[in-house]
mmCIF file of C-alpha atoms in Angstrom:
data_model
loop_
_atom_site.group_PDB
_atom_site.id
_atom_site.type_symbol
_atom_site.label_atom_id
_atom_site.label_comp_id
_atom_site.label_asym_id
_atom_site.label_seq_id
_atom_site.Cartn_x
_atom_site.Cartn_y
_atom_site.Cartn_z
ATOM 1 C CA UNK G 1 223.329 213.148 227.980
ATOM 2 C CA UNK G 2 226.451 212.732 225.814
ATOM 3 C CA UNK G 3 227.200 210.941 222.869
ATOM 4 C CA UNK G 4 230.348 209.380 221.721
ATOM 5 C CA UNK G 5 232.312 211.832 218.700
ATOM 6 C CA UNK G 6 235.095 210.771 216.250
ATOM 7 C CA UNK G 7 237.995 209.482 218.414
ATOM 8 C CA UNK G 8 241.328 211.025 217.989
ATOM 9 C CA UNK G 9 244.195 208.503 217.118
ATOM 10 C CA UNK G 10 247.554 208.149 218.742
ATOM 11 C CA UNK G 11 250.817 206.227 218.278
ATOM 12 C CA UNK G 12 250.386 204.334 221.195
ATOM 13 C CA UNK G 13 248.416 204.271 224.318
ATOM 14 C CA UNK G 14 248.662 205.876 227.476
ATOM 15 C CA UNK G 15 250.250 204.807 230.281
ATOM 16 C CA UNK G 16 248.524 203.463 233.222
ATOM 17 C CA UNK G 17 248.888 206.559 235.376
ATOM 18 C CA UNK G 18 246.496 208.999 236.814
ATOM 19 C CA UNK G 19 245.591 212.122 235.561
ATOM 20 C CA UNK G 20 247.194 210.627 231.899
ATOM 21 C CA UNK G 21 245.466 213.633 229.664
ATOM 22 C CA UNK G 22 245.971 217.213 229.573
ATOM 23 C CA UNK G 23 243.775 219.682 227.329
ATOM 24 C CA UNK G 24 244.018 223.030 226.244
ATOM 25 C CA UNK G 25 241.603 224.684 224.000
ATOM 26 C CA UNK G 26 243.018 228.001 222.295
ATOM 27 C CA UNK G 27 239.624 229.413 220.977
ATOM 28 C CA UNK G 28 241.025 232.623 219.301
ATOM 29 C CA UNK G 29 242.540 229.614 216.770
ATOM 30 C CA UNK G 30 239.783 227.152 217.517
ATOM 31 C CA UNK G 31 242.070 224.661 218.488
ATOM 32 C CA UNK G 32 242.044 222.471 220.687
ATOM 33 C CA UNK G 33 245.579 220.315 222.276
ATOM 34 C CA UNK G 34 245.667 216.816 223.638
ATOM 35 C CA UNK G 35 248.246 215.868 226.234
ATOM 36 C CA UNK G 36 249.007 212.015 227.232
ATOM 37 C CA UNK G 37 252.478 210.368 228.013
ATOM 38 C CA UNK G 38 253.736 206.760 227.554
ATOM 39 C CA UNK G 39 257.736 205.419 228.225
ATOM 40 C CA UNK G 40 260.109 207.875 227.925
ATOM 41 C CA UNK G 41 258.102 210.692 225.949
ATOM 42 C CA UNK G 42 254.700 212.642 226.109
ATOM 43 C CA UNK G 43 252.305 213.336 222.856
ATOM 44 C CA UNK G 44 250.762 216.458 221.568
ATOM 45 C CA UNK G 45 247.932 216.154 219.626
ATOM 46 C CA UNK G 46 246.372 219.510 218.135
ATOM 47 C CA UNK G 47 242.870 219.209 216.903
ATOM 48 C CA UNK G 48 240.335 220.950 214.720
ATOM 49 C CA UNK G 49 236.950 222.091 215.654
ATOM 50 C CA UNK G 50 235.343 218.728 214.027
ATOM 51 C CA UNK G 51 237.720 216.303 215.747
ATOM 52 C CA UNK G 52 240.139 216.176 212.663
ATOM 53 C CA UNK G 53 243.826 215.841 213.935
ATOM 54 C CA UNK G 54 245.987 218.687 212.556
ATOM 55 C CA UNK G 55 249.347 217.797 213.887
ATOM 56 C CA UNK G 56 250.940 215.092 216.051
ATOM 57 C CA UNK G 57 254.193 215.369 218.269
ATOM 58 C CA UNK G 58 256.139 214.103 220.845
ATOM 59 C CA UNK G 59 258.269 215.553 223.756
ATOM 60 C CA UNK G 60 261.330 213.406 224.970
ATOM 61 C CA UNK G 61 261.896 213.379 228.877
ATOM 62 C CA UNK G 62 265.424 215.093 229.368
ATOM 63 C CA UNK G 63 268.088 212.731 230.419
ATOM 64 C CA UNK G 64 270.330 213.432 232.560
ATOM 65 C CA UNK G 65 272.234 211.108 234.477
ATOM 66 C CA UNK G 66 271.140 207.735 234.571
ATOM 67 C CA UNK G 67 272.063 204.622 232.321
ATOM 68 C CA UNK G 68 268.033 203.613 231.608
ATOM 69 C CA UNK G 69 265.602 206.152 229.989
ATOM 70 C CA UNK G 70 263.953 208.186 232.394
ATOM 71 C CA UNK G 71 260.289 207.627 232.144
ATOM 72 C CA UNK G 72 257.527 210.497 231.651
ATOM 73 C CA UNK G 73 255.235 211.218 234.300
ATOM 74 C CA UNK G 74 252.724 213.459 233.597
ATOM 75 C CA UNK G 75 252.048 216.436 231.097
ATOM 76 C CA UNK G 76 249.496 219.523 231.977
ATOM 77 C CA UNK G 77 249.265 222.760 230.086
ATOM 78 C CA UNK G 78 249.536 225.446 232.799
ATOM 79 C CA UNK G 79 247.528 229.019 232.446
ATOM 80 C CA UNK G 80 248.950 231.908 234.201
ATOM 81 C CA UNK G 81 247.034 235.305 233.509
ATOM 82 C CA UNK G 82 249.872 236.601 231.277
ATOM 83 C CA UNK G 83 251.403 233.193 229.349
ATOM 84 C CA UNK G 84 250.609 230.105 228.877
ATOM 85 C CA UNK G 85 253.307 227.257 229.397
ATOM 86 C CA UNK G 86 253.424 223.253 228.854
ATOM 87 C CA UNK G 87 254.869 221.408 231.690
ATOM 88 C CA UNK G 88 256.619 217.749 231.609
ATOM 89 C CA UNK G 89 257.218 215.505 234.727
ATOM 90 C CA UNK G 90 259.476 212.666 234.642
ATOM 91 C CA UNK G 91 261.887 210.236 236.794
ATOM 92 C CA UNK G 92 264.691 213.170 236.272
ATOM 93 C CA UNK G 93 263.452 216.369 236.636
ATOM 94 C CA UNK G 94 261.160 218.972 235.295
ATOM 95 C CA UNK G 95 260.589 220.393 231.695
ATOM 96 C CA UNK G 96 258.913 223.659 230.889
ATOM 97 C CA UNK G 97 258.118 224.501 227.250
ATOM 98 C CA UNK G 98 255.963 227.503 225.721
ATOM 99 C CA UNK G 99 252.856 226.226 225.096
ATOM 100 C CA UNK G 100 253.287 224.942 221.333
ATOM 101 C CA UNK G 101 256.217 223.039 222.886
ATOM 102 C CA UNK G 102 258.685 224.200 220.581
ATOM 103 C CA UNK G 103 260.679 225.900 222.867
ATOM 104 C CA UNK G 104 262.111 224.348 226.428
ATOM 105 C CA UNK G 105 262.513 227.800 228.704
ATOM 106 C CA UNK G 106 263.106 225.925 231.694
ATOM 107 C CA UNK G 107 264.858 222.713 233.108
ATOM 108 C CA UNK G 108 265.128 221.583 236.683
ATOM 109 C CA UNK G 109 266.510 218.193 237.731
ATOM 110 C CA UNK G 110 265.215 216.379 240.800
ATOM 111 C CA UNK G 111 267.697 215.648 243.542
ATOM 112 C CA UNK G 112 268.117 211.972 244.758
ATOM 113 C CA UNK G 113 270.362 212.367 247.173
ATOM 114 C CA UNK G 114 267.696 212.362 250.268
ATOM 115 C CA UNK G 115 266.371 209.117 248.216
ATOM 116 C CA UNK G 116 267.241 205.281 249.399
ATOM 117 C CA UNK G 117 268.835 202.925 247.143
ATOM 118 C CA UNK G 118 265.009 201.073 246.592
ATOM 119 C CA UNK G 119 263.071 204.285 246.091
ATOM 120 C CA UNK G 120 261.825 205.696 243.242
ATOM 121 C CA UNK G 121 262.603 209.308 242.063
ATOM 122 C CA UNK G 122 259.872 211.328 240.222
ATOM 123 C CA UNK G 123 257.602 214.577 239.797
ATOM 124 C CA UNK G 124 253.974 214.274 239.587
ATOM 125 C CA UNK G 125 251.213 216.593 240.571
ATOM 126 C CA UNK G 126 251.849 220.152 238.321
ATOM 127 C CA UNK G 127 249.215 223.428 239.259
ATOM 128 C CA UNK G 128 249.150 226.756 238.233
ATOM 129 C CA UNK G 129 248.191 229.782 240.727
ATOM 130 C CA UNK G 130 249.086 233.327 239.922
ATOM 131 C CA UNK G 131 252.551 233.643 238.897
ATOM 132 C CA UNK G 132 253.443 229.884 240.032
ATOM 133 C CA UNK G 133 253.746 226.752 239.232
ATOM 134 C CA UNK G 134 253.986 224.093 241.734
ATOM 135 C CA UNK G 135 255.474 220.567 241.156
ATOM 136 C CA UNK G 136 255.300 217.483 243.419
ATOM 137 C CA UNK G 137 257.546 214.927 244.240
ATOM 138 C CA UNK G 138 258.138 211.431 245.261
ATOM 139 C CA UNK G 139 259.878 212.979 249.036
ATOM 140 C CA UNK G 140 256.437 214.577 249.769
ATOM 141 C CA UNK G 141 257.566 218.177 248.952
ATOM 142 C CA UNK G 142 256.008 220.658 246.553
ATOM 143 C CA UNK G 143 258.344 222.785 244.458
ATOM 144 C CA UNK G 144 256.960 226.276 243.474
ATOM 145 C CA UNK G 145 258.297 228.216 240.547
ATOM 146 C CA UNK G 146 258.105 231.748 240.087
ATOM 147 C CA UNK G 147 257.272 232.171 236.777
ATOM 148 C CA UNK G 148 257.959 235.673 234.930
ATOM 149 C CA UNK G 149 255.949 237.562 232.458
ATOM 150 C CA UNK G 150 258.171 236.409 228.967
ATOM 151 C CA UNK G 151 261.310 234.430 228.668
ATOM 152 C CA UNK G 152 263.329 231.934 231.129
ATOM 153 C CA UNK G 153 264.429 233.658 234.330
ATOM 154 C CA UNK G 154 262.217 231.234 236.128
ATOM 155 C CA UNK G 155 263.043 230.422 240.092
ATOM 156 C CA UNK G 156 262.668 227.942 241.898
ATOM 157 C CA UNK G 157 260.881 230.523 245.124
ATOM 158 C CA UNK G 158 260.091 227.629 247.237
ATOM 159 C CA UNK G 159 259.635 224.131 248.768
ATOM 160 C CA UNK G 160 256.490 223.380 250.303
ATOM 161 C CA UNK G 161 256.817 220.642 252.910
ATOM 162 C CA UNK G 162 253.391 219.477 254.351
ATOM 163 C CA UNK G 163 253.689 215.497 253.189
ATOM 164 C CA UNK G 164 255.631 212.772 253.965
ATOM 165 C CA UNK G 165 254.633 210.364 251.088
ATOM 166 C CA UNK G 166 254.523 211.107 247.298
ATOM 167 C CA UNK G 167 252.680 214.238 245.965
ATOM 168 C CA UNK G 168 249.797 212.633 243.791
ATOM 169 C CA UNK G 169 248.353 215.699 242.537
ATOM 170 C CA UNK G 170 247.619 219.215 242.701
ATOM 171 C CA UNK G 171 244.821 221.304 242.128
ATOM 172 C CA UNK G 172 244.249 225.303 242.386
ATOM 173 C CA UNK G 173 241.681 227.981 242.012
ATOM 174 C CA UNK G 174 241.594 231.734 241.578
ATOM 175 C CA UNK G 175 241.830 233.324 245.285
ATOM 176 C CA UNK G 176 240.008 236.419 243.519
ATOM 177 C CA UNK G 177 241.976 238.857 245.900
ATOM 178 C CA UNK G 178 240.037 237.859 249.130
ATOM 179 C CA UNK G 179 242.566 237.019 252.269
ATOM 180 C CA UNK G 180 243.074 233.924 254.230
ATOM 181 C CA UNK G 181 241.164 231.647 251.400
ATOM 182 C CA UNK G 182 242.538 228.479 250.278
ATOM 183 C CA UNK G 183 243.450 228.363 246.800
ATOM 184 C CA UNK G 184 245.492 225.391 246.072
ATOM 185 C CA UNK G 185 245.024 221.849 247.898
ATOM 186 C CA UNK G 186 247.608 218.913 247.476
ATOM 187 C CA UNK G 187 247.460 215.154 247.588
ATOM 188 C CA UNK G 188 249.534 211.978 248.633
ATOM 189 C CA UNK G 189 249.595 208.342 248.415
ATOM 190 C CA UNK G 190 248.612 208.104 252.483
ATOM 191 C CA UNK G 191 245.383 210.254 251.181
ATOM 192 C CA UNK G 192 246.545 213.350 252.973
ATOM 193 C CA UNK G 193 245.115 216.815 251.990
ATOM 194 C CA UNK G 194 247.172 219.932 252.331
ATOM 195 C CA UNK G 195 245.102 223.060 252.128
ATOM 196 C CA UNK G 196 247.414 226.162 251.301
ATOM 197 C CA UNK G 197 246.960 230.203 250.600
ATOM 198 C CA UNK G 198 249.635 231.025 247.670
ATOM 199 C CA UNK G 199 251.211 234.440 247.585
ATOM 200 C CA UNK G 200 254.653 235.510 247.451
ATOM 201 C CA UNK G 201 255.215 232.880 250.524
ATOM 202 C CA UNK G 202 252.772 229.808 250.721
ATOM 203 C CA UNK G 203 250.620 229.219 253.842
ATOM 204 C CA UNK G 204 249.385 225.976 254.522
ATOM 205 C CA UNK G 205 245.966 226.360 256.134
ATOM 206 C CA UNK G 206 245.087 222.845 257.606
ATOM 207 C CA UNK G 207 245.123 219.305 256.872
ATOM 208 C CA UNK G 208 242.280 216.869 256.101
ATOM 209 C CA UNK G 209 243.758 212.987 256.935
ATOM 210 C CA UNK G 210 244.213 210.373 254.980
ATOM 211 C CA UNK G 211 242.709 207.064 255.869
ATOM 212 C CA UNK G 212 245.154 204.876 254.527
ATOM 213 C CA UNK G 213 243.942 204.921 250.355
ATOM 214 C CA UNK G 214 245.739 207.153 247.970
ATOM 215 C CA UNK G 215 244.148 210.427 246.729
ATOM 216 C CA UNK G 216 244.877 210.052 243.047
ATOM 217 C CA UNK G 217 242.608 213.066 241.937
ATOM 218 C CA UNK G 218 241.799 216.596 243.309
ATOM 219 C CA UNK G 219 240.079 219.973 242.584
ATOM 220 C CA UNK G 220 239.196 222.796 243.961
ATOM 221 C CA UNK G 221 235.187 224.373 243.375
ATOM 222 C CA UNK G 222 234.161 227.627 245.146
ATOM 223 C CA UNK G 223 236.271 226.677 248.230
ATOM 224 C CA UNK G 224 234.825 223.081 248.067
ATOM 225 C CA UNK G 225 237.889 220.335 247.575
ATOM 226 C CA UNK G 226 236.239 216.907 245.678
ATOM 227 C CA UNK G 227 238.745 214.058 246.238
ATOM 228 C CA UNK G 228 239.190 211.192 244.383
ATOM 229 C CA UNK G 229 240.367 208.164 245.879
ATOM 230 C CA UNK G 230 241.848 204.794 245.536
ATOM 231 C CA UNK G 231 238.470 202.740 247.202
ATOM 232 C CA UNK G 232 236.584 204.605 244.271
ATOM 233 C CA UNK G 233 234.794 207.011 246.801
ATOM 234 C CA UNK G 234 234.927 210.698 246.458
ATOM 235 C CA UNK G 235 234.304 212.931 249.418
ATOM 236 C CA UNK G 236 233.547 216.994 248.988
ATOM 237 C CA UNK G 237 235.342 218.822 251.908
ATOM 238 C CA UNK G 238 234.740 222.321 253.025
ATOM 239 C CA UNK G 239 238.823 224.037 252.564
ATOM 240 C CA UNK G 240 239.423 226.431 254.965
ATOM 241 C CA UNK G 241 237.610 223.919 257.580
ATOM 242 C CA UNK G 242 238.486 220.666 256.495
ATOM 243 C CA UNK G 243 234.680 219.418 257.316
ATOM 244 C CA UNK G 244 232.995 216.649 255.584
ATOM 245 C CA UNK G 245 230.161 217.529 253.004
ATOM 246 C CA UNK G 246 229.438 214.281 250.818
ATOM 247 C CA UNK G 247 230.643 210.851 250.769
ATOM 248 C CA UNK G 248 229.903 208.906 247.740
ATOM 249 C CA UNK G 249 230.931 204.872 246.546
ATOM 250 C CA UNK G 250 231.560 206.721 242.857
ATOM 251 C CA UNK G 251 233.350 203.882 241.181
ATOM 252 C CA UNK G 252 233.837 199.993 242.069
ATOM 253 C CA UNK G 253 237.703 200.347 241.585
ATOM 254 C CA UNK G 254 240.043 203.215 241.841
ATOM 255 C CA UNK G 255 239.364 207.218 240.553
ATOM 256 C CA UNK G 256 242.080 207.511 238.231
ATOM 257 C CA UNK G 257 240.637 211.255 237.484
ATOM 258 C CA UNK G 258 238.774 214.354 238.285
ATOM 259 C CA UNK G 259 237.801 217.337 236.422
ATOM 260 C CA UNK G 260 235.309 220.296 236.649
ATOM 261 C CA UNK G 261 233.667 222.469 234.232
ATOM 262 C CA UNK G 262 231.876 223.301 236.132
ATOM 263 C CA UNK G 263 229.844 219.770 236.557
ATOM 264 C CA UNK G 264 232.317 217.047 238.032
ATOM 265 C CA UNK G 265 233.622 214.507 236.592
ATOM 266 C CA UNK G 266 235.205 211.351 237.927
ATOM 267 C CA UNK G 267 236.672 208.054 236.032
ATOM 268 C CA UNK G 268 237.759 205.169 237.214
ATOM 269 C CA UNK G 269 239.512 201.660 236.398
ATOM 270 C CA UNK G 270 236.254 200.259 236.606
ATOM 271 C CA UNK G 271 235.663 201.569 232.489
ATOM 272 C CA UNK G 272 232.980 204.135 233.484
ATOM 273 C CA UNK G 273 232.604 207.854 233.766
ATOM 274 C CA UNK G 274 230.418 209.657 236.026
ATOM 275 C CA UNK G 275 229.265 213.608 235.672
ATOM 276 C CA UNK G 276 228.029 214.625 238.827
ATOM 277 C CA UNK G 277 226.282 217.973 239.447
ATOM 278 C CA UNK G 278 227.588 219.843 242.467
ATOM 279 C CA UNK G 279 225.537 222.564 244.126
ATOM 280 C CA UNK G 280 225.088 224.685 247.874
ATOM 281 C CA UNK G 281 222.256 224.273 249.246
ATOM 282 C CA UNK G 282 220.784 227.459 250.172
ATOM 283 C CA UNK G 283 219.311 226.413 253.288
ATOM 284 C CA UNK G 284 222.140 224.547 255.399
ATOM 285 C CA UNK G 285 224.914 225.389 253.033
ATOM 286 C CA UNK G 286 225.980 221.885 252.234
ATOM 287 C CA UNK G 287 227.217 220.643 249.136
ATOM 288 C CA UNK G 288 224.944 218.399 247.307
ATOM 289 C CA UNK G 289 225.901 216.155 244.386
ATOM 290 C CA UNK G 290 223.572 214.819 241.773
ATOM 291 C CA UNK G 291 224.490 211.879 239.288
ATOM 292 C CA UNK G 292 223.415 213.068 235.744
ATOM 293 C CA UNK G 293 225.366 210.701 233.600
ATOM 294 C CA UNK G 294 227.647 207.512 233.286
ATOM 295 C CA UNK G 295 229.729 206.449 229.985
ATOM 296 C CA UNK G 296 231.400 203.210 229.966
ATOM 297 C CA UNK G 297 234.146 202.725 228.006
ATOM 298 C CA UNK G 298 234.570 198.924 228.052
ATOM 299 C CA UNK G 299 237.050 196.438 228.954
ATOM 300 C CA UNK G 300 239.562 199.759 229.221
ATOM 301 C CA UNK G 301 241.727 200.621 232.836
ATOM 302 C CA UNK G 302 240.737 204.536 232.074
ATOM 303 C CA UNK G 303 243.674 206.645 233.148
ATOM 304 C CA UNK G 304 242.972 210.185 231.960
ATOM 305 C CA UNK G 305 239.642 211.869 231.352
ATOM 306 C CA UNK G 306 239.365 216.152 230.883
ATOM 307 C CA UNK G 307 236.414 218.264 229.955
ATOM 308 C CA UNK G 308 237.159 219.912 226.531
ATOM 309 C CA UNK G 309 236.150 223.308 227.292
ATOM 310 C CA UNK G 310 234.801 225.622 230.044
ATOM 311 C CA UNK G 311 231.367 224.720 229.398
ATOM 312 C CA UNK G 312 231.536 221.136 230.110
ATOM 313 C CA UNK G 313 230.224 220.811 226.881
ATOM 314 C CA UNK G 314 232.527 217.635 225.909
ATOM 315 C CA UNK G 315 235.005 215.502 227.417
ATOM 316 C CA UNK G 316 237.932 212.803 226.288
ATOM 317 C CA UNK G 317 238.926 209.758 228.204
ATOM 318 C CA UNK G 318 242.372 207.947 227.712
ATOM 319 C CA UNK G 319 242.684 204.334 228.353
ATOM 320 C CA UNK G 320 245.753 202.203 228.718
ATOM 321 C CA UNK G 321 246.499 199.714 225.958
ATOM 322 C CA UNK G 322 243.516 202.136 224.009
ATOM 323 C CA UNK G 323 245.436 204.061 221.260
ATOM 324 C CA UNK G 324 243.351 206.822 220.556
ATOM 325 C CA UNK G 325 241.540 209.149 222.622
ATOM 326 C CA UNK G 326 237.912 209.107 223.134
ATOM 327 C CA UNK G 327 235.626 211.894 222.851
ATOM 328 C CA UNK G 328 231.741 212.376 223.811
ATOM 329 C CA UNK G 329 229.840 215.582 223.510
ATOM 330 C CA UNK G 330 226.605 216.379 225.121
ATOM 331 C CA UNK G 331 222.834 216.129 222.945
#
């Protein structure tokens, strides 16, 4: 059970789009960060252990070219096993900051130029895995960076093509040195799953198909991919294989979210938010997953919803046209 905590304010709302909260919790400083963009700019929100805001910021989406304001994306704290770094998506390009976001380290613009007149240019979908980063974009492909140890020498190593409709979102998990095991899994607006190995050159492993409904949400669980998708279902698929383990009518309207920790949870447009518990069962080796709580949040579109910490202990939701974020903690 969970019970809702002291909400966190914010300057404005979020914006109606998926995956609209990031969170990073620093416990050597028992902080913890809040992510969420709106328009042209993305705010960070540092927080103390009892919910009391600390600091409030916000990040600009770099320019360019272009006579209107380009218009943020997304915003996801990436953690690599030697830095941590802050990463901004937006109609122009993509920004990379050190954690804090003080300091931009890295800028890449996106390149229209395979892009008709009518279509829209953008990044969304941003993963760590290893010494990478991996970006998605509106033309289907997946950018990875190769990220060094300190400073900005960061490379673009690689584009990823395995879609032919607009990345939605990425998710990875540690490979833990074992061969031929998928570790990162990426999404499109068709539905489309892309199962991929990282290394020092990316393997893509198989493909699950779409059915015609975007996959706004992924992640990745002991080689088990939960997708979330547009009809409000969410279906657990084996990742090496690409076979079917659970299909589930989660929400009445659209998953605007996943996240694990390691229970899953899913939110949707439909105000609620569902922790599922996800287990193998020893027998057949099928996934099983058992509903242990629903939160509404009402008359809110959710668009972002993270677990807190590791533990699962917590979570915060984002809602558009809500101006703070909302956060329950388990009893």
């Amino acid at each position: 059970m969970y019970r809702r905590e002291r909400s966190i304010p914010l300057r404005g709302s979020a914006a109606p789009l998926c995956n609209n909260l990031s969170v990073l919790q620093l416990s050597a400083r028992k902080l913890t960060y809040f992510g969420v963009v709106h328009g042209p700019s993305a705010q960070l929100l540092s927080v103390a252990p009892e919910g009391v805001p600390l600091a409030q910021r916000q990040l600009h989406a770099k320019e360019g070219a272009g006579v209107r304001p380009p218009l943020m994306t997304q915003v996801h704290w990436c953690v690599l096993p030697f830095r941590v770094l802050l990463v901004l998506t937006s109609h122009r390009g993509i920004q990379m900051y050190e954690s804090n976001g003080n300091t931009m380290v890295y800028w890449h613009a996106l390149d229209s130029g395979d892009a008709s007149p009518v279509q829209a240019v953008f990044a969304r979908g941003i993963a760590a895995s290893g010494h990478f980063i991996s970006v998605g974009t509106w033309s289907g492909r997946v950018l990875v960076f190769d990220i060094p140890v300190k400073g900005p020498n960061i490379v673009l190593s690689e584009e990823l093509a395995g879609h032919q409709t607009p990345i939605t979102d990425i998710a990875t998990e540690p490979a833990q040195g074992q061969d031929c095991v998928a570790d990162m899994v990426t999404a499109d607006d068709s539905g489309l799953l892309c199962v991929w190995r990282s290394g020092p050159e990316f393997t893509l492993l198989t493909r699950i198909p779409g059915f015609g409904v975007p996959c706004p949400s992924v992640k990745l669980w002991q080689g088990i991919i939960a997708a979330g998708y547009g009809n409000g279902q969410v279906h657990l698929y084996e990742a090496t294989t690409g076979n079917l383990h659970v299909q589930i009518n989660a929400h009445a309207r659209a998953i605007c979210a996943l996240d694990l920790a390691p229970e899953l949870l899913s939110a949707g447009e439909d105000t609620f938010v569902h922790i599922w518990k996800l287990s193998r069962s020893p027998e057949s080796g099928y996934i099983e997953m058992e509903h242990c709580h629903g939160e509404c949040v009402s008359d809110t579109q959710l668009c972002g919803a993270r677990f807190c910490d590791s533990s699962g202990s917590s979570f915060a939701v984002t809602g558009y046209d809500l101006a703070e974020i909302r956060i329950f903690s388990s009893v």
